[in-house]
Each structure stands twice: as C-alpha cells, then as structure tokens.
mmCIF file of C-alpha atoms and ligand atoms in Angstrom:
data_model
loop_
_atom_site.group_PDB
_atom_site.id
_atom_site.type_symbol
_atom_site.label_atom_id
_atom_site.label_comp_id
_atom_site.label_asym_id
_atom_site.label_seq_id
_atom_site.Cartn_x
_atom_site.Cartn_y
_atom_site.Cartn_z
ATOM 1 C CA MET A 1 159.904 129.866 97.919
ATOM 2 C CA LEU A 2 156.311 130.632 96.869
ATOM 3 C CA VAL A 3 155.100 134.110 97.751
ATOM 4 C CA LEU A 4 151.479 135.179 97.482
ATOM 5 C CA GLY A 5 151.221 138.917 96.778
ATOM 6 C CA ILE A 6 148.123 141.033 97.410
ATOM 7 C CA GLU A 7 147.615 144.547 95.977
ATOM 8 C CA THR A 8 144.539 146.674 96.743
ATOM 9 C CA SER A 9 145.871 150.226 97.070
ATOM 10 C CA CYS A 10 143.497 151.857 94.560
ATOM 11 C CA ASP A 11 140.733 150.470 92.313
ATOM 12 C CA GLU A 12 142.522 147.229 91.355
ATOM 13 C CA THR A 13 142.191 143.960 93.240
ATOM 14 C CA ALA A 14 145.246 141.904 92.377
ATOM 15 C CA VAL A 15 146.701 138.615 93.585
ATOM 16 C CA SER A 16 149.820 136.988 92.221
ATOM 17 C CA ILE A 17 151.967 133.995 93.091
ATOM 18 C CA VAL A 18 155.678 134.451 92.426
ATOM 19 C CA LYS A 19 158.449 131.902 92.977
ATOM 20 C CA ASP A 20 161.763 133.117 94.441
ATOM 21 C CA GLY A 21 160.948 136.762 93.688
ATOM 22 C CA LYS A 22 161.103 136.341 89.911
ATOM 23 C CA PHE A 23 159.164 133.421 88.424
ATOM 24 C CA ILE A 24 155.577 134.550 87.939
ATOM 25 C CA LEU A 25 153.195 131.615 88.358
ATOM 26 C CA SER A 26 150.055 133.734 88.312
ATOM 27 C CA HIS A 27 149.156 137.367 87.765
ATOM 28 C CA ILE A 28 145.464 138.280 88.242
ATOM 29 C CA VAL A 29 144.311 141.907 88.191
ATOM 30 C CA SER A 30 140.657 142.867 88.433
ATOM 31 C CA SER A 31 139.713 146.535 88.067
ATOM 32 C CA SER A 32 136.515 148.249 89.220
ATOM 33 C CA LEU A 33 137.144 151.014 86.675
ATOM 34 C CA LYS A 34 133.801 150.693 84.915
ATOM 35 C CA PHE A 35 131.985 151.604 88.167
ATOM 36 C CA HIS A 36 134.022 154.830 88.543
ATOM 37 C CA LYS A 37 134.002 156.020 84.936
ATOM 38 C CA LYS A 38 130.856 158.110 85.173
ATOM 39 C CA TYR A 39 132.350 160.076 88.111
ATOM 40 C CA GLY A 40 135.564 160.875 86.202
ATOM 41 C CA GLY A 41 137.817 159.372 88.876
ATOM 42 C CA VAL A 42 138.055 156.638 91.499
ATOM 43 C CA ILE A 43 135.451 156.830 94.287
ATOM 44 C CA PRO A 44 137.146 155.267 97.357
ATOM 45 C CA GLU A 45 133.950 153.902 98.932
ATOM 46 C CA ILE A 46 132.944 152.119 95.723
ATOM 47 C CA ALA A 47 136.478 150.753 95.229
ATOM 48 C CA SER A 48 136.712 149.177 98.695
ATOM 49 C CA ARG A 49 133.188 147.701 98.601
ATOM 50 C CA ILE A 50 133.909 145.976 95.304
ATOM 51 C CA GLN A 51 137.314 144.785 96.530
ATOM 52 C CA LEU A 52 135.641 143.213 99.558
ATOM 53 C CA GLU A 53 133.214 141.377 97.287
ATOM 54 C CA ILE A 54 135.704 140.037 94.760
ATOM 55 C CA ILE A 55 138.993 139.478 96.561
ATOM 56 C CA GLY A 56 138.126 135.849 97.401
ATOM 57 C CA LEU A 57 137.426 135.142 93.752
ATOM 58 C CA VAL A 58 140.651 136.832 92.628
ATOM 59 C CA LEU A 59 142.583 134.732 95.172
ATOM 60 C CA ASP A 60 140.953 131.513 93.872
ATOM 61 C CA ASN A 61 141.838 132.464 90.277
ATOM 62 C CA ALA A 62 145.451 133.188 91.189
ATOM 63 C CA LEU A 63 145.813 129.805 92.921
ATOM 64 C CA ARG A 64 144.179 128.026 89.982
ATOM 65 C CA GLN A 65 146.373 129.810 87.405
ATOM 66 C CA ALA A 66 149.504 128.947 89.406
ATOM 67 C CA LYS A 67 148.269 125.361 89.891
ATOM 68 C CA VAL A 68 149.045 125.490 93.602
ATOM 69 C CA LYS A 69 147.063 125.156 96.847
ATOM 70 C CA LEU A 70 147.085 127.582 99.755
ATOM 71 C CA ARG A 71 149.082 125.061 101.808
ATOM 72 C CA ASP A 72 151.938 125.337 99.228
ATOM 73 C CA ILE A 73 152.446 129.083 99.931
ATOM 74 C CA HIS A 74 155.415 130.049 102.143
ATOM 75 C CA LEU A 75 154.978 133.800 102.587
ATOM 76 C CA ILE A 76 152.251 136.451 102.266
ATOM 77 C CA SER A 77 153.268 139.889 100.954
ATOM 78 C CA VAL A 78 150.765 142.737 100.930
ATOM 79 C CA THR A 79 150.713 146.419 99.986
ATOM 80 C CA GLN A 80 150.678 148.409 103.213
ATOM 81 C CA GLY A 81 150.489 151.845 101.575
ATOM 82 C CA PRO A 82 150.394 154.514 100.296
ATOM 83 C CA GLY A 83 146.902 154.327 98.867
ATOM 84 C CA LEU A 84 143.212 154.473 99.758
ATOM 85 C CA LYS A 85 142.632 153.514 103.390
ATOM 86 C CA GLY A 86 139.538 151.329 102.921
ATOM 87 C CA SER A 87 141.025 149.570 99.893
ATOM 88 C CA LEU A 88 144.336 148.873 101.618
ATOM 89 C CA LEU A 89 142.465 147.449 104.615
ATOM 90 C CA VAL A 90 140.732 144.862 102.430
ATOM 91 C CA GLY A 91 144.087 143.496 101.226
ATOM 92 C CA ILE A 92 145.731 143.704 104.642
ATOM 93 C CA CYS A 93 142.838 141.891 106.369
ATOM 94 C CA LEU A 94 143.021 139.048 103.851
ATOM 95 C CA ALA A 95 146.818 138.909 104.215
ATOM 96 C CA LYS A 96 146.594 138.667 108.000
ATOM 97 C CA ALA A 97 143.844 136.048 107.877
ATOM 98 C CA LEU A 98 145.914 133.905 105.476
ATOM 99 C CA SER A 99 149.097 134.330 107.491
ATOM 100 C CA TYR A 100 147.349 133.374 110.755
ATOM 101 C CA SER A 101 145.345 130.463 109.402
ATOM 102 C CA LEU A 102 148.205 128.963 107.378
ATOM 103 C CA GLY A 103 150.831 129.676 110.048
ATOM 104 C CA ILE A 104 153.150 131.396 107.562
ATOM 105 C CA PRO A 105 155.009 134.732 107.750
ATOM 106 C CA LEU A 106 153.692 138.056 106.547
ATOM 107 C CA VAL A 107 155.399 141.179 105.157
ATOM 108 C CA GLY A 108 153.887 144.573 104.342
ATOM 109 C CA VAL A 109 155.493 146.458 101.437
ATOM 110 C CA ASN A 110 155.528 150.023 100.197
ATOM 111 C CA HIS A 111 153.527 150.403 96.968
ATOM 112 C CA LEU A 112 155.948 152.905 95.406
ATOM 113 C CA TYR A 113 158.970 150.704 96.043
ATOM 114 C CA ALA A 114 157.029 147.779 94.535
ATOM 115 C CA HIS A 115 156.549 149.890 91.361
ATOM 116 C CA LEU A 116 160.361 150.054 91.141
ATOM 117 C CA TYR A 117 160.718 146.328 91.738
ATOM 118 C CA ALA A 118 158.345 145.834 88.765
ATOM 119 C CA ALA A 119 161.222 146.741 86.438
ATOM 120 C CA PHE A 120 162.917 143.517 87.504
ATOM 121 C CA LEU A 121 160.011 141.238 86.590
ATOM 122 C CA LYS A 122 159.881 139.646 83.170
ATOM 123 C CA PRO A 123 156.577 139.376 81.284
ATOM 124 C CA GLN A 124 154.870 136.006 81.701
ATOM 125 C CA LYS A 125 154.976 135.193 78.000
ATOM 126 C CA GLN A 126 158.759 135.320 77.783
ATOM 127 C CA ASN A 127 160.201 132.489 79.846
ATOM 128 C CA ALA A 128 160.278 134.119 83.221
ATOM 129 C CA SER A 129 163.544 134.984 84.843
ATOM 130 C CA ILE A 130 164.837 138.256 86.106
ATOM 131 C CA LEU A 131 164.952 140.840 83.312
ATOM 132 C CA HIS A 132 167.979 142.820 84.448
ATOM 133 C CA PRO A 133 170.353 141.862 87.212
ATOM 134 C CA VAL A 134 169.697 144.333 90.015
ATOM 135 C CA VAL A 135 172.727 146.562 90.305
ATOM 136 C CA PHE A 136 172.636 148.952 93.217
ATOM 137 C CA PRO A 137 172.575 151.836 93.709
ATOM 138 C CA PHE A 138 170.174 153.243 91.141
ATOM 139 C CA ILE A 139 167.893 156.245 90.749
ATOM 140 C CA GLY A 140 164.211 155.266 90.817
ATOM 141 C CA LEU A 141 161.426 157.284 89.219
ATOM 142 C CA VAL A 142 157.836 156.377 90.114
ATOM 143 C CA ILE A 143 155.203 158.030 87.935
ATOM 144 C CA SER A 144 151.701 156.927 88.813
ATOM 145 C CA GLY A 145 148.184 158.221 89.345
ATOM 146 C CA GLY A 146 148.912 159.124 92.956
ATOM 147 C CA HIS A 147 152.655 159.835 93.031
ATOM 148 C CA THR A 148 155.595 161.308 91.178
ATOM 149 C CA SER A 149 158.747 160.598 93.136
ATOM 150 C CA LEU A 150 162.472 160.314 92.624
ATOM 151 C CA PHE A 151 164.403 157.955 94.872
ATOM 152 C CA TYR A 152 168.004 157.060 95.588
ATOM 153 C CA VAL A 153 167.892 153.267 95.901
ATOM 154 C CA LYS A 154 170.892 151.853 97.725
ATOM 155 C CA ASP A 155 169.006 148.604 98.230
ATOM 156 C CA PHE A 156 165.314 147.706 98.514
ATOM 157 C CA ASN A 157 165.517 148.246 102.278
ATOM 158 C CA ALA A 158 167.545 151.468 101.981
ATOM 159 C CA ILE A 159 165.622 153.936 99.828
ATOM 160 C CA LYS A 160 165.872 157.715 100.164
ATOM 161 C CA LEU A 161 163.393 160.195 98.712
ATOM 162 C CA LEU A 162 165.123 162.825 96.538
ATOM 163 C CA GLY A 163 162.113 164.740 95.247
ATOM 164 C CA GLU A 164 158.362 164.472 94.763
ATOM 165 C CA THR A 165 155.411 166.334 93.363
ATOM 166 C CA LEU A 166 154.265 169.396 95.258
ATOM 167 C CA ASP A 167 150.716 169.126 93.914
ATOM 168 C CA ASP A 168 149.164 166.829 91.277
ATOM 169 C CA ALA A 169 150.798 163.507 90.449
ATOM 170 C CA CYS A 170 151.902 162.978 86.866
ATOM 171 C CA GLY A 171 149.167 160.417 86.055
ATOM 172 C CA GLU A 172 146.617 162.611 87.825
ATOM 173 C CA ALA A 173 147.556 165.497 85.497
ATOM 174 C CA PHE A 174 146.960 163.213 82.488
ATOM 175 C CA ASP A 175 143.579 162.213 83.948
ATOM 176 C CA LYS A 176 142.562 165.836 84.585
ATOM 177 C CA VAL A 177 143.697 167.086 81.182
ATOM 178 C CA ALA A 178 141.729 164.288 79.483
ATOM 179 C CA LYS A 179 138.674 165.417 81.456
ATOM 180 C CA ILE A 180 139.227 169.071 80.437
ATOM 181 C CA LEU A 181 139.381 167.936 76.797
ATOM 182 C CA GLY A 182 136.086 166.089 77.256
ATOM 183 C CA PHE A 183 137.406 162.529 77.453
ATOM 184 C CA GLY A 184 136.944 159.763 80.002
ATOM 185 C CA TYR A 185 138.956 158.165 82.787
ATOM 186 C CA PRO A 186 141.756 157.069 82.987
ATOM 187 C CA GLY A 187 143.194 159.844 80.874
ATOM 188 C CA GLY A 188 146.758 158.590 80.346
ATOM 189 C CA PRO A 189 146.133 156.090 77.529
ATOM 190 C CA LEU A 190 143.633 158.496 75.883
ATOM 191 C CA ILE A 191 146.071 161.417 75.901
ATOM 192 C CA GLU A 192 148.795 159.143 74.527
ATOM 193 C CA LYS A 193 146.530 158.128 71.625
ATOM 194 C CA LEU A 194 145.493 161.729 70.859
ATOM 195 C CA ALA A 195 149.049 163.052 71.154
ATOM 196 C CA LYS A 196 150.322 160.548 68.613
ATOM 197 C CA LYS A 197 148.453 162.405 65.884
ATOM 198 C CA GLY A 198 148.966 165.947 67.244
ATOM 199 C CA ASN A 199 151.534 168.646 66.592
ATOM 200 C CA PRO A 200 153.221 169.603 69.897
ATOM 201 C CA ARG A 201 154.471 172.910 68.405
ATOM 202 C CA LYS A 202 151.023 174.356 67.688
ATOM 203 C CA VAL A 203 150.632 175.494 71.303
ATOM 204 C CA SER A 204 153.114 176.132 74.091
ATOM 205 C CA PHE A 205 152.647 175.537 77.803
ATOM 206 C CA GLY A 206 156.052 176.858 78.877
ATOM 207 C CA SER A 207 158.352 174.928 81.181
ATOM 208 C CA ILE A 208 157.627 173.554 84.628
ATOM 209 C CA ARG A 209 159.657 175.082 87.467
ATOM 210 C CA THR A 210 160.056 174.221 91.151
ATOM 211 C CA ARG A 211 162.134 175.765 93.932
ATOM 212 C CA LYS A 212 163.922 172.480 94.713
ATOM 213 C CA PRO A 213 165.428 171.051 91.526
ATOM 214 C CA LEU A 214 164.232 167.471 92.025
ATOM 215 C CA ASP A 215 160.643 168.269 92.992
ATOM 216 C CA PHE A 216 157.794 168.254 90.483
ATOM 217 C CA SER A 217 154.687 170.356 89.926
ATOM 218 C CA PHE A 218 151.931 169.563 87.448
ATOM 219 C CA SER A 219 149.004 171.721 88.557
ATOM 220 C CA GLY A 220 150.293 174.759 86.600
ATOM 221 C CA ILE A 221 150.334 172.999 83.246
ATOM 222 C CA LYS A 222 146.920 171.495 83.939
ATOM 223 C CA THR A 223 145.575 175.022 84.561
ATOM 224 C CA ALA A 224 147.323 176.295 81.417
ATOM 225 C CA VAL A 225 145.505 173.612 79.406
ATOM 226 C CA LEU A 226 142.232 174.656 81.039
ATOM 227 C CA TYR A 227 142.804 178.350 80.127
ATOM 228 C CA THR A 228 143.741 177.420 76.579
ATOM 229 C CA VAL A 229 140.568 175.420 76.216
ATOM 230 C CA ASN A 230 138.253 177.923 77.940
ATOM 231 C CA LYS A 231 139.493 181.092 76.327
ATOM 232 C CA ASN A 232 140.018 179.551 72.920
ATOM 233 C CA LYS A 233 143.414 181.244 72.958
ATOM 234 C CA CYS A 234 146.492 180.814 70.841
ATOM 235 C CA PHE A 235 146.004 178.986 67.600
ATOM 236 C CA LEU A 236 142.310 178.499 68.311
ATOM 237 C CA LYS A 237 141.543 182.256 67.991
ATOM 238 C CA THR A 238 138.022 182.704 66.681
ATOM 239 C CA ARG A 239 136.732 179.176 66.736
ATOM 240 C CA LYS A 240 133.871 178.515 69.137
ATOM 241 C CA SER A 241 134.691 175.009 70.222
ATOM 242 C CA LEU A 242 137.705 172.793 69.877
ATOM 243 C CA THR A 243 137.990 170.474 66.922
ATOM 244 C CA ILE A 244 139.439 167.017 67.419
ATOM 245 C CA ALA A 245 142.586 168.258 65.620
ATOM 246 C CA ASP A 246 142.946 171.064 68.224
ATOM 247 C CA LYS A 247 142.592 168.515 71.012
ATOM 248 C CA LYS A 248 145.282 166.332 69.486
ATOM 249 C CA ASP A 249 147.658 169.317 69.332
ATOM 250 C CA ILE A 250 146.932 170.264 72.955
ATOM 251 C CA ALA A 251 147.420 166.655 74.089
ATOM 252 C CA ALA A 252 150.730 166.444 72.220
ATOM 253 C CA ALA A 253 152.023 169.755 73.643
ATOM 254 C CA PHE A 254 150.944 168.798 77.173
ATOM 255 C CA GLN A 255 152.538 165.353 76.940
ATOM 256 C CA GLU A 256 155.848 166.678 75.548
ATOM 257 C CA THR A 257 156.102 169.363 78.251
ATOM 258 C CA VAL A 258 155.441 166.864 81.054
ATOM 259 C CA PHE A 259 157.878 164.305 79.646
ATOM 260 C CA ASN A 260 160.612 166.926 79.137
ATOM 261 C CA THR A 261 160.340 167.728 82.840
ATOM 262 C CA LEU A 262 160.486 164.064 83.880
ATOM 263 C CA ILE A 263 163.555 163.510 81.717
ATOM 264 C CA GLN A 264 165.338 166.638 82.889
ATOM 265 C CA LYS A 265 164.739 165.901 86.609
ATOM 266 C CA ALA A 266 165.521 162.181 86.416
ATOM 267 C CA TYR A 267 168.782 162.785 84.565
ATOM 268 C CA SER A 268 169.661 165.623 86.988
ATOM 269 C CA ALA A 269 169.225 163.163 89.874
ATOM 270 C CA CYS A 270 171.545 160.689 88.090
ATOM 271 C CA ARG A 271 174.148 163.431 87.592
ATOM 272 C CA MET A 272 173.851 164.728 91.161
ATOM 273 C CA LYS A 273 174.318 161.247 92.616
ATOM 274 C CA GLN A 274 176.787 160.196 89.904
ATOM 275 C CA ILE A 275 174.765 157.104 89.080
ATOM 276 C CA ASP A 276 174.228 155.859 85.550
ATOM 277 C CA ARG A 277 171.282 153.536 86.185
ATOM 278 C CA LEU A 278 167.708 154.778 86.140
ATOM 279 C CA VAL A 279 164.710 152.528 86.907
ATOM 280 C CA ILE A 280 161.218 153.733 85.944
ATOM 281 C CA GLY A 281 157.857 152.321 87.063
ATOM 282 C CA GLY A 282 154.212 153.293 87.651
ATOM 283 C CA GLY A 283 151.234 153.625 85.304
ATOM 284 C CA VAL A 284 152.606 156.542 83.236
ATOM 285 C CA ALA A 285 155.699 154.449 82.422
ATOM 286 C CA ALA A 286 153.446 152.391 80.111
ATOM 287 C CA ASN A 287 153.439 155.352 77.685
ATOM 288 C CA ASN A 288 155.342 154.548 74.460
ATOM 289 C CA ARG A 289 156.326 158.141 73.752
ATOM 290 C CA LEU A 290 157.853 158.439 77.227
ATOM 291 C CA ARG A 291 159.874 155.250 76.738
ATOM 292 C CA GLU A 292 161.055 156.472 73.332
ATOM 293 C CA LYS A 293 162.016 159.931 74.628
ATOM 294 C CA PHE A 294 163.915 158.613 77.658
ATOM 295 C CA ASN A 295 165.973 156.399 75.373
ATOM 296 C CA GLN A 296 166.555 159.131 72.755
ATOM 297 C CA GLU A 297 167.570 161.895 75.150
ATOM 298 C CA LYS A 298 169.984 160.057 77.374
ATOM 299 C CA GLY A 299 172.527 162.825 77.755
ATOM 300 C CA HIS A 300 175.444 160.435 78.058
ATOM 301 C CA LYS A 301 175.882 157.041 76.475
ATOM 302 C CA ASP A 302 176.687 155.051 79.614
ATOM 303 C CA LEU A 303 173.343 155.828 81.205
ATOM 304 C CA LYS A 304 171.070 152.766 81.295
ATOM 305 C CA VAL A 305 167.331 153.226 81.560
ATOM 306 C CA TYR A 306 165.236 150.291 82.782
ATOM 307 C CA PHE A 307 161.470 150.386 82.395
ATOM 308 C CA ALA A 308 159.029 147.993 84.015
ATOM 309 C CA ALA A 309 157.471 145.749 81.358
ATOM 310 C CA LYS A 310 154.175 147.301 80.276
ATOM 311 C CA GLU A 311 151.984 144.726 82.009
ATOM 312 C CA PHE A 312 153.721 145.544 85.302
ATOM 313 C CA CYS A 313 153.587 149.366 85.018
ATOM 314 C CA THR A 314 150.042 149.724 86.301
ATOM 315 C CA ASP A 315 149.052 148.271 89.662
ATOM 316 C CA ASN A 316 149.598 144.523 90.052
ATOM 317 C CA ALA A 317 150.447 142.005 92.761
ATOM 318 C CA ALA A 318 153.473 140.359 91.105
ATOM 319 C CA MET A 319 155.588 143.391 92.030
ATOM 320 C CA VAL A 320 154.293 143.132 95.630
ATOM 321 C CA ALA A 321 155.122 139.418 95.872
ATOM 322 C CA GLY A 322 158.558 140.023 94.329
ATOM 323 C CA LEU A 323 159.483 142.850 96.671
ATOM 324 C CA GLY A 324 158.071 140.932 99.664
ATOM 325 C CA TYR A 325 160.405 138.040 98.873
ATOM 326 C CA ILE A 326 163.459 140.338 98.759
ATOM 327 C CA LEU A 327 162.546 142.026 102.050
ATOM 328 C CA PHE A 328 161.806 138.693 103.758
ATOM 329 C CA LYS A 329 165.234 137.417 102.707
ATOM 330 C CA LYS A 330 166.700 140.525 104.309
ATOM 331 C CA GLY A 331 165.006 139.608 107.578
ATOM 332 C CA LEU A 332 161.858 141.724 107.466
ATOM 333 C CA ARG A 333 158.810 140.212 109.208
ATOM 334 C CA ASP A 334 155.494 141.750 110.149
ATOM 335 C CA ASN A 335 152.961 140.452 112.630
ATOM 336 C CA LEU A 336 149.189 140.687 113.004
ATOM 337 C CA ASP A 337 149.532 144.320 114.159
ATOM 338 C CA LEU A 338 150.326 145.248 110.539
ATOM 339 C CA THR A 339 148.108 148.102 109.484
ATOM 340 C CA VAL A 340 147.584 150.654 106.749
ATOM 341 C CA ARG A 341 150.297 153.259 106.115
ATOM 342 C CA ILE A 342 148.581 155.926 104.042
ATOM 343 C CA ASN A 343 151.687 158.040 103.302
HETATM 344 O O1 KG4 B 401 150.455 152.988 88.873
HETATM 345 P P1 KG4 B 401 149.011 153.135 88.574
HETATM 346 O O2 KG4 B 401 148.292 151.961 87.969
HETATM 347 O O3 KG4 B 401 148.194 153.489 89.851
HETATM 348 C C1 KG4 B 401 148.673 154.266 90.898
HETATM 349 O O4 KG4 B 401 149.479 153.746 91.713
HETATM 350 O O5 KG4 B 401 148.265 155.446 90.945
HETATM 351 O O6 KG4 B 401 148.879 154.433 87.627
HETATM 352 C C2 KG4 B 401 147.671 154.853 87.106
HETATM 353 C C3 KG4 B 401 147.922 156.130 86.331
HETATM 354 C C4 KG4 B 401 146.641 156.823 85.836
HETATM 355 O O7 KG4 B 401 146.708 158.174 86.208
HETATM 356 C C5 KG4 B 401 146.705 156.650 84.333
HETATM 357 O O8 KG4 B 401 146.097 157.710 83.609
HETATM 358 C C6 KG4 B 401 148.213 156.602 84.077
HETATM 359 O O9 KG4 B 401 148.723 155.858 85.163
HETATM 360 N N1 KG4 B 401 148.530 155.927 82.816
HETATM 361 C C7 KG4 B 401 149.142 156.529 81.772
HETATM 362 C C8 KG4 B 401 149.199 155.562 80.733
HETATM 363 N N2 KG4 B 401 148.628 154.405 81.193
HETATM 364 C C9 KG4 B 401 148.231 154.643 82.476
HETATM 365 N N3 KG4 B 401 149.622 157.778 81.627
HETATM 366 C C10 KG4 B 401 150.179 158.100 80.438
HETATM 367 N N4 KG4 B 401 150.247 157.253 79.381
HETATM 368 C C11 KG4 B 401 149.781 155.977 79.486
HETATM 369 N N5 KG4 B 401 149.858 155.137 78.466
HETATM 370 ZN ZN1 ZN B 402 150.485 152.222 91.656
#
C-alpha cells in the first residue's frame, strides 16, 4: 500500500511516499529557515506563505523520487496538529484536495505521535525495512522545538500523556540559550557543537524541579543562563564580555543539566509503569551527546532505548505516512471535514 505523507506543522514543507508503513520511496523536506533566521525564530506568517508557494513543487519532487504517479497512491496521511495554524492548513488543504480528486482515503495524524513512529523507520541508505519490531507498550519521549512530552504508548491508537513541559519546550530552551549567547537559529545544533569543547563543571545551573514528577520545566535554566551572562557571575568574575571559551562552558553546563533531567524523568516513567522500552523522537533527539548519555546511564541493563534515526528526528513526512498507514489499518478514516487541531 502506497501512502503519501504531508507534513507542514512548522517551517518545513515535507512530502514522502512510504510503502506499507516502512519502505521509504521518497523523503523530501524543504525548510524556510533562511527567511526566519534574522528574526531569531520562526515567523508563522512567513512560514505559511512559503509553504503555500512551494508545496506543489515538493509534491512533484516526492513523486519523481519515488518513481510513482499520483494515481498509484492509495492513501493520504497528513499532520493535523499540533503546530502553527496557517502552516497546518496548507498541508491539510492539499491532503483534502488530493483525497477528493483521486477518490482515495485520508487520515489526519498527531505530529507528536508521528515523532515516536519515526523511531521505527530505517534510514533510506540502509536497505529499508523496519528498524526495530514494535513491541508495545513502551514509554515515548518527544523532545522537539514545540513540545517535551512523556507518553505511555499501549498502541499507536492508545496513547496516554504522562507528563509535559509547563513552560518552554526542550528545543525552544536550546534555541533561546543560543540566542542569549549571541548565536543564530536553530540553537540546538549550535549548542551541541559549542558544548563538545566546553567544561560542564565550570558553572552550575542547579537541578530542574517540578511539582509533578513527570512534568518538565526549562524556563528556569534559560533564565539562569541569562543571569550568568548578564551579570558576568561565577567563573567570569571581572571579565567584561564572554570569551568563546566561556560560552562553550556555559553551553556544556546547560546541555548536561537539561539532559540529566530528561534521563531522570524518562527512566522514572519506565520504572513507574514497569516498562523497559523507551522510544525517543523529535529534533533534540538528533543530539549525539544525548544519545550517548541515554545509553550510558541506563539504570538497569534490560532497559532498551530506541532513538529515531537522525534524518527522521527533525520534522519530516515519512513519519506521517508511516503512522497514517498504521492508523488506517486499524480502521481510522477522516473525511473532508478534517481540520487543524492546534493542541
Ligand atoms: O522536531 P523538530 O524538527 O520541530 C518541532 O516539532 O518543533 O525540532 C526542532 C528543534 C529545534 O528547537 C532545534 O533547536 C532542536 O530541535 N534541535 C536540536 C538539535 N537539532 C535540532 N537540539 C539539540 N541538539 C541538536 N543536535
Ligand atoms: Zn516536530
């Protein structure tokens, strides 16, 4: 069964064609990042205008890469939310138009659940087949620019939220800290690069606490970084402005503190639910240090940690097509009333 997936929840415009939920025939992602860079974050109006202009082209490229025609497609799967309203509408309108004109079914999928499904896609270069057999239930951790959420996943149509961020998302904190340190957007890859050469013990940002054990909070550490930078505190003492070495140390300390929290909460969720499978997806999951730490600090040896392959951590349509296939097989259908679900 050929599924055409469409993803437009933020600044990316992505279309992918996936066979039987696992064989990736095409994987096209176009980002409007360069138009947002000077503002230090994604401007929704700019994102949706560009998506409207290029989505036809992205669709053509995906069909060409997969060497298929529109009439070969059996199902349309589209991100319904959460995300930016205008951007989501661009994808949903295309999905509905294709479904109606081709006379094929349509399913809307949740973007966060698709980030978890991404861990079950194999990179295109390695002969595609499912990376890990899906064994339910598992604990799912989504760490992206807009969300930080822990889920109990009984099946892809039975997912329960266990905890989420009370303020900034994890990726958002990386983006803001990069900005505070005088770097561009997106901040995640930049902080990762800086942190690699920094000493995380030169400065301390304390630990991150929340009232409910499985919730997250990242605005406090972001503010602590801001104070450290503004007041030239701690190890910086008398210096007027930060050196690049200072910035590397701050980035390393920030990154370690955030990752310690993610590890502690994710493993707590596994213990609480007595599950030894943890699936991790979303843009921040592309970070090498995070992957290394999760594998080093497992707590108990039976725990298995599954990361999405790097190319499927950030937003893409293969994960949307894959999840759409699974949900369709379970009987889910949407009709032309399908609309945006922001939350
Ligand atoms: O999943 P994603 O592409 O979009 C959302 O659904 O939000 O995630 C984007 C986020 C950005 O905040 C970006 O800074 C972060 O993922 N990110 C990273 C890395 N690569 C992307 N954060 C930390 N380390 C990285 N290597
Ligand atoms: Zn995402």
